[in-house]
Short mmCIF file of C-alpha atoms and ligand atoms in Angstrom, two decimals:
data_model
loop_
_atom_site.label_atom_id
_atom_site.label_comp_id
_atom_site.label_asym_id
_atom_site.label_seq_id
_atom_site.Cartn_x
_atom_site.Cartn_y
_atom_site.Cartn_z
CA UNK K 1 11.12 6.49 23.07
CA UNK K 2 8.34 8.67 24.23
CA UNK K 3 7.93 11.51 22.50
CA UNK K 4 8.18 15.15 24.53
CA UNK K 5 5.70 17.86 23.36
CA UNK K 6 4.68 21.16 23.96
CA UNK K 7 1.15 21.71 24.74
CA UNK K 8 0.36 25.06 25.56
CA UNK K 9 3.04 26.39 28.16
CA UNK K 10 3.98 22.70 29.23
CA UNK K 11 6.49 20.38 28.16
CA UNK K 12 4.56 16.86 28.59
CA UNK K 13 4.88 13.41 27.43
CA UNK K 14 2.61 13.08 23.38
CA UNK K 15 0.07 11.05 25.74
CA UNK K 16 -0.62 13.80 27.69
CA UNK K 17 -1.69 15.89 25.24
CA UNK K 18 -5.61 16.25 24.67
CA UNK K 19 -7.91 18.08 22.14
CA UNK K 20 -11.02 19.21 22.82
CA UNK K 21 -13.74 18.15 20.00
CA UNK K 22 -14.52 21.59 20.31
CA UNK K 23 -11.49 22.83 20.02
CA UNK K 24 -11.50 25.36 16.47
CA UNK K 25 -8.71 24.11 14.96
CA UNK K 26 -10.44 20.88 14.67
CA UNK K 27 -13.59 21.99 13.60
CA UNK K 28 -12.84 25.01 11.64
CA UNK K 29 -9.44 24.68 10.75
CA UNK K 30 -9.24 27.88 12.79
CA UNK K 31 -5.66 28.44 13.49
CA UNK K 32 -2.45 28.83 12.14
CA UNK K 33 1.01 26.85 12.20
CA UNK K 34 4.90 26.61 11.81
CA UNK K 35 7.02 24.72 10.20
CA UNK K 36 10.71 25.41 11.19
CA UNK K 37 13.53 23.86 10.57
CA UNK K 38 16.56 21.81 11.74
CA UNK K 39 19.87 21.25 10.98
CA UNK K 40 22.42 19.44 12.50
CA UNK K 41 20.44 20.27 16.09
CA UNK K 42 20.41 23.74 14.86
CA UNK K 43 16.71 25.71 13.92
CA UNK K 44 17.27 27.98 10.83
CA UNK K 45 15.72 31.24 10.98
CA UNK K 46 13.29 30.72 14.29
CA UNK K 47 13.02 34.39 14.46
CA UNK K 48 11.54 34.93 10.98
CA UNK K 49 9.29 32.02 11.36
CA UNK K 50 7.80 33.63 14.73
CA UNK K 51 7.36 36.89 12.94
CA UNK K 52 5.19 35.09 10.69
CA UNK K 53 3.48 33.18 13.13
CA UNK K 54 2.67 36.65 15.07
CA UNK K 55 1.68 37.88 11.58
CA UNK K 56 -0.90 35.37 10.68
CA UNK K 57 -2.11 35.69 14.28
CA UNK K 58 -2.94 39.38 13.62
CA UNK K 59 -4.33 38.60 10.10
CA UNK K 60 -6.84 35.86 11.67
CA UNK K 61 -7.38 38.25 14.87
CA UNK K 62 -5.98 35.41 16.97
CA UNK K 63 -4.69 37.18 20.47
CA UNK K 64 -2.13 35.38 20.87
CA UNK K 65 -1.43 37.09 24.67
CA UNK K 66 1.69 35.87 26.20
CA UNK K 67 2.11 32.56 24.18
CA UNK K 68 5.40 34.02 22.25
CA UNK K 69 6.95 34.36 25.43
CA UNK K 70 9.28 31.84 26.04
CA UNK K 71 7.48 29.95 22.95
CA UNK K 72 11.76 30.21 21.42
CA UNK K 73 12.95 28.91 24.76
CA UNK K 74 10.31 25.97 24.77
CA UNK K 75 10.98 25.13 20.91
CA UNK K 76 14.60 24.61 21.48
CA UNK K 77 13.88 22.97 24.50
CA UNK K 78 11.89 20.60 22.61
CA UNK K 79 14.53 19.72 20.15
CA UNK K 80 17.04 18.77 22.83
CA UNK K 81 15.00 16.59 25.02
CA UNK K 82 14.40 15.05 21.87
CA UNK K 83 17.51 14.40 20.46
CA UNK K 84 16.53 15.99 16.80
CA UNK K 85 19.66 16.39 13.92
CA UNK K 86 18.33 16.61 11.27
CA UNK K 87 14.36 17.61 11.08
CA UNK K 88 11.42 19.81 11.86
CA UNK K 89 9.82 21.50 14.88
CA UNK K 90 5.76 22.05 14.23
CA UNK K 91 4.01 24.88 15.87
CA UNK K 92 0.32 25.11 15.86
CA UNK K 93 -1.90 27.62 17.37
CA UNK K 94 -5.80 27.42 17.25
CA UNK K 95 -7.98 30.05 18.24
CA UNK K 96 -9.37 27.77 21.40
CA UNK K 97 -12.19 25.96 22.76
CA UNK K 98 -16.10 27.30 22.29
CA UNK K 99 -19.49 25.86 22.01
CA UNK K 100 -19.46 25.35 17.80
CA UNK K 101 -20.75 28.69 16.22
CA UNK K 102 -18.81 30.20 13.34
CA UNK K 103 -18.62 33.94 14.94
CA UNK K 104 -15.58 34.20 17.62
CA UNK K 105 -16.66 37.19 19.27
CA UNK K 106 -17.72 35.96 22.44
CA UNK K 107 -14.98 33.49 22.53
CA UNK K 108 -13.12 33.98 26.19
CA UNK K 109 -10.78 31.03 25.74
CA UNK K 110 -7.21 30.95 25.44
CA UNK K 111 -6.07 30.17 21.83
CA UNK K 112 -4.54 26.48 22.53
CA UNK K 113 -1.00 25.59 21.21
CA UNK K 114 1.03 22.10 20.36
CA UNK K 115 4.39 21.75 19.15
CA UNK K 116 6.36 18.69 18.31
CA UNK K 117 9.43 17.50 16.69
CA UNK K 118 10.36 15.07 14.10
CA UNK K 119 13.83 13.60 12.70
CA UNK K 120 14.02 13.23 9.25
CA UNK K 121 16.80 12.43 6.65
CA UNK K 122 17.84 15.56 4.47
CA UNK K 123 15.95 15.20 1.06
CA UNK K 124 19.81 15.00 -0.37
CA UNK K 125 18.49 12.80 -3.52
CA UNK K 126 15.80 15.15 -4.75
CA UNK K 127 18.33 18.11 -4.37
CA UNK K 128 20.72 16.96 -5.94
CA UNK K 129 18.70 15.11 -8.71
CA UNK K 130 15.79 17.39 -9.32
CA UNK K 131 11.66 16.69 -9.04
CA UNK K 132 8.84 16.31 -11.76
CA UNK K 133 5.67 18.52 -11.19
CA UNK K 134 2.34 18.70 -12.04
CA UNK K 135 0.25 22.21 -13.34
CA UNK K 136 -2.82 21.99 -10.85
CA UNK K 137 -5.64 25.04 -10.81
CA UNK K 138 -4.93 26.85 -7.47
CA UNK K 139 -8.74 26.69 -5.56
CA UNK K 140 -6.93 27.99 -3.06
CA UNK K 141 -9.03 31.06 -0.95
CA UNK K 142 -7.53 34.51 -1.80
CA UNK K 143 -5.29 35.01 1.74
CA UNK K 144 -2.47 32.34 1.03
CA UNK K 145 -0.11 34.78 2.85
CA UNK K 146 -2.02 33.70 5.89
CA UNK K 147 -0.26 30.09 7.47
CA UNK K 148 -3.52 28.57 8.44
CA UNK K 149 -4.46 25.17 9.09
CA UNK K 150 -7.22 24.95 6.01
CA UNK K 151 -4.97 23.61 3.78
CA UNK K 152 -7.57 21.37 1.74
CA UNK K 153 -6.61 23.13 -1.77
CA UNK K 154 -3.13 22.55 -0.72
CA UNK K 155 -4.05 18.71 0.36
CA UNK K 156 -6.04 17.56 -2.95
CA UNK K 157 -3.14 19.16 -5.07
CA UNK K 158 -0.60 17.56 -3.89
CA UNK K 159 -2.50 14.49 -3.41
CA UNK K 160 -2.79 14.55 -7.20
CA UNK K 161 0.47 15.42 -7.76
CA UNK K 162 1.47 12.26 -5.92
CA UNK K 163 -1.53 10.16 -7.61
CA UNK K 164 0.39 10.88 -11.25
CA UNK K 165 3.99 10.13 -9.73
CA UNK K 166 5.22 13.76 -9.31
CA UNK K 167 6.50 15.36 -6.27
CA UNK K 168 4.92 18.79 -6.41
CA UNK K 169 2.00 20.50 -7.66
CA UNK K 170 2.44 24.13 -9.59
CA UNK K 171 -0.52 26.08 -8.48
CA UNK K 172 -2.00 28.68 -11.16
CA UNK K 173 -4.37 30.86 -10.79
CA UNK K 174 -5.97 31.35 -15.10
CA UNK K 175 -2.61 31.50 -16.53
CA UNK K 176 -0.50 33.11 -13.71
CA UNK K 177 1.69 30.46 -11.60
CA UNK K 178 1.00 31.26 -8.02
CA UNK K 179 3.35 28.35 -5.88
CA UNK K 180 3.26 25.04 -5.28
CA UNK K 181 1.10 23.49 -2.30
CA UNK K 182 3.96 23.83 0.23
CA UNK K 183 6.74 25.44 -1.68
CA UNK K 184 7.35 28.29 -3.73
CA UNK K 185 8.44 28.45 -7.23
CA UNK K 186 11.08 29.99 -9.24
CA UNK K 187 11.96 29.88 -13.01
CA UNK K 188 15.61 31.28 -14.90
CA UNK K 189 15.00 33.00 -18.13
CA UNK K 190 18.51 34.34 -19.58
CA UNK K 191 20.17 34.46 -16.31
CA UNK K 192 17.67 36.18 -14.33
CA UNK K 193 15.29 34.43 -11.59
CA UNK K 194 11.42 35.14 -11.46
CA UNK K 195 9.36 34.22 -8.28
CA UNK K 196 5.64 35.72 -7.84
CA UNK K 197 5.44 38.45 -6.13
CA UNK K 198 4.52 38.24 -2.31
CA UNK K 199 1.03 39.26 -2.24
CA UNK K 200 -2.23 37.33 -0.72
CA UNK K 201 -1.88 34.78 -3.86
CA UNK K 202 1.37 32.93 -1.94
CA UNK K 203 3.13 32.09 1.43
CA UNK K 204 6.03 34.60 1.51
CA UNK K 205 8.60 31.53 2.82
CA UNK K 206 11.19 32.06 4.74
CA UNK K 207 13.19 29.64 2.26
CA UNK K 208 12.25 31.71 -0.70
CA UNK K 209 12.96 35.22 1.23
CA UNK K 210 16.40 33.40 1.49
CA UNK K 211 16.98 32.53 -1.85
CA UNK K 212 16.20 36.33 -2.82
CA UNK K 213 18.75 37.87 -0.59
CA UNK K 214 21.75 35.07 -1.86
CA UNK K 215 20.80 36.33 -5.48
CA UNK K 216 21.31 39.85 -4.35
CA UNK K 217 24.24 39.13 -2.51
CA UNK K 218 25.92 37.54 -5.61
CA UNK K 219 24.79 39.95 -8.41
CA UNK K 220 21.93 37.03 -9.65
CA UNK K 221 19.56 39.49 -11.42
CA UNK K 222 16.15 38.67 -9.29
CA UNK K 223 12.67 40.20 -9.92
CA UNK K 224 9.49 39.35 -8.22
CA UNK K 225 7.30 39.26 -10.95
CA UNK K 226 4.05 37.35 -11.88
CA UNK K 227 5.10 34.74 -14.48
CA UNK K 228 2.65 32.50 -16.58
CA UNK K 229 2.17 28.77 -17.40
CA UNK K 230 3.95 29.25 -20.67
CA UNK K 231 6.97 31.36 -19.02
CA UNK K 232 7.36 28.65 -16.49
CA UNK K 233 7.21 25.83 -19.86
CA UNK K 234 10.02 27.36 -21.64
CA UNK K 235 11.98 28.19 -18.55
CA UNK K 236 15.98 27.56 -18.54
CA UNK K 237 15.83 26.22 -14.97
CA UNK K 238 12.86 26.20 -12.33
CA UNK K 239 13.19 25.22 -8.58
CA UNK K 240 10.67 24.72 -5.34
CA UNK K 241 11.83 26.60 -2.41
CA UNK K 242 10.51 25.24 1.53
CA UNK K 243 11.61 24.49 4.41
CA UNK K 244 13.90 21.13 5.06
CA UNK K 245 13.47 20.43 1.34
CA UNK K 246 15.47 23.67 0.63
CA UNK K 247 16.14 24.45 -2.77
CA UNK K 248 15.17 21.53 -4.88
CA UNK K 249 15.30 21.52 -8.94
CA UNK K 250 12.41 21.00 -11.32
CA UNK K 251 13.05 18.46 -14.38
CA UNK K 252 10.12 18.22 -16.15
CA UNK K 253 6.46 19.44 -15.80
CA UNK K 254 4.10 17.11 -16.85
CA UNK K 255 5.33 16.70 -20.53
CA UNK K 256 7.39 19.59 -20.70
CA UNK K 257 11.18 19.16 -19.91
CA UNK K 258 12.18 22.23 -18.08
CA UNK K 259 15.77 23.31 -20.23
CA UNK K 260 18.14 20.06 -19.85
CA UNK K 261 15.58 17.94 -18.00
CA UNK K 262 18.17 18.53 -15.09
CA UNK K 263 19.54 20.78 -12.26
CA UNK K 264 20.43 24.01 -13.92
CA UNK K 265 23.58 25.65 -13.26
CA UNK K 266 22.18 28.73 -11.54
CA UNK K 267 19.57 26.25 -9.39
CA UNK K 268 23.18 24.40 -8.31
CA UNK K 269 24.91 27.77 -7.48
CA UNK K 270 22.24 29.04 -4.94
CA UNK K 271 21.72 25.24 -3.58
CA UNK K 272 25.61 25.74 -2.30
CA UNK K 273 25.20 29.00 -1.19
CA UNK K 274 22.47 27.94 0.84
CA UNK K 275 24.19 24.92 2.02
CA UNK K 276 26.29 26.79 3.69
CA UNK K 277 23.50 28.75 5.58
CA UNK K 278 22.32 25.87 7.22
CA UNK K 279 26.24 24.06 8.04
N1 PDD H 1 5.00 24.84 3.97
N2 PDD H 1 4.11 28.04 0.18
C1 PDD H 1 3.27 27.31 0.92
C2 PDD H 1 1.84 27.25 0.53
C3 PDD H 1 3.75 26.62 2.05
O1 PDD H 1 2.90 25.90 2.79
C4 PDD H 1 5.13 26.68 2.38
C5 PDD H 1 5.70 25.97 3.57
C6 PDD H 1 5.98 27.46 1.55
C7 PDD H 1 7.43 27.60 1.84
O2 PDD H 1 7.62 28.40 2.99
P1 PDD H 1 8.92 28.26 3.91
O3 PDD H 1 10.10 28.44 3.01
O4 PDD H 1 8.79 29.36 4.88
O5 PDD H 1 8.88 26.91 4.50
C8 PDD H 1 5.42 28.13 0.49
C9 PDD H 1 5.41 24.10 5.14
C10 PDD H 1 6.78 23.57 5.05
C11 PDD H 1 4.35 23.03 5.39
O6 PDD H 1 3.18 23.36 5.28
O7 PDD H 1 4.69 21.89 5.73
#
């Protein structure tokens, strides 16, 4: 089936679609993206996940003009004409097309988006069974509360997370555990939850934002505190928060088995509270 895309305010066939080698997303990894998504043909949270998009615009100085306009409309659109269930929709945004210089002030271009879906099965078997991680140094840059495109510290950790047969990389930055390279982290120590603070060190996700309001709303003590490499070792539970993947249990980190080496019984809890978000 061919695949239907959005490239900047047009719905067109994937073929259709073409990058400029001078486009600064390409080059510079100048840009910023989206990752939203959906559940039984339904998008979860598409308003927050614009928010941030218009957020990292402003941070990078992208003008994004008109392009949220109907960018909701188009999305959905996308996702129909598709025939996603169960999946993603990707939304990128790069500043545009310029002879190569690093500056963008005399750019006059129009920042150039894509967006595309893909169907994927529900991670159900990592959920319900739980992950092993890796501790990786976070090389990250210093304005990971920015969704841009330069994700190489992102891409080598999780690379060698995947090299030594774990799913995730925990990012730290000295001792303090920032995230992992597309999720967010949590630990339980004596029934209260820890997650790093939202500052420039991590992505504030939408997932974890979620996960913060369910504790509230069932009396789960939650503080958003730094927490360090030795915290996160002698945690009762741990869990990744992200998009699609949802809430999804950590077993063991490298050596280290994280309390019973098994979803905890808090983790569990919130993972049916927030299955019933997204049903
Ligand atoms: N990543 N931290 C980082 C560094 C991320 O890249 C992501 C999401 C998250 C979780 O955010 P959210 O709950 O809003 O998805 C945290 C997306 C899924 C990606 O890059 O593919």
């Amino acid at each position: 089936m061919v695949q239907t895309v959005l490239f900047n305010n047009e719905i067109v066939s994937r073929k259709e679609v073409k990058i400029d080698l001078e486009d600064r997303g390409y080059q510079f990894g100048d840009g910023i993206y989206e990752v939203i998504g959906v559940y039984n043909t339904k998008t979860f949270k598409m308003a927050e996940h614009l928010k941030r998009l218009e957020r990292s615009a402003k941070e990078l100085r992208i003008t994004l003009g008109n392009i949220l306009e109907g960018l909701e409309a188009n999305l959905e659109k996308l996702i129909a004409l598709n025939g996603i269930n169960d999946g993603i929709v990707y939304v990128q945004v790069s500043r545009g097309v310029a002879p190569r210089a690093h500056q963008f002030s005399q750019l006059e271009a129009l920042p150039v988006v894509i967006a595309y879906t893909r169907e994927m099965e529900r991670p159900i078997e990592i959920q319900e069974k739980g992950v092993n991680c890796l501790l990786t140094e976070d090389i990250r840059w210093l304005r990971c509360d920015v969704k841009t495109l330069n994700l190489l510290g992102s891409v080598l950790a999780k690379q060698k997370a995947i090299d030594n047969s774990c799913y995730e990389s925990i990012l730290h930055r000295e001792n303090v555990v920032t995230e992992g390279t597309a999720t967010n982290v949590f630990i339980i120590k004596n029934q209260i939850v820890y997650t790093h603070p939202a500052d420039n060190f991590i992505l504030n996700g939408i997932t974890r934002s979620t996960v913060i309001d369910l504790c509230k709303e069932e009396g789960i003590k939650v503080v958003e505190e730094k927490f360090d490499k030795q915290q996160l070792l002698q945690a009762d539970e741990g869990f990744l928060t992200g998009t699609f993947i949802d809430i999804v249990p950590i077993n063991k980190i490298e050596e280290t088995v994280l309390g019973k080496g098994e979803p905890g019984r808090i983790t569990e809890y919130l993972q049916r509270k927030f299955n019933r978000l997204i049903n």
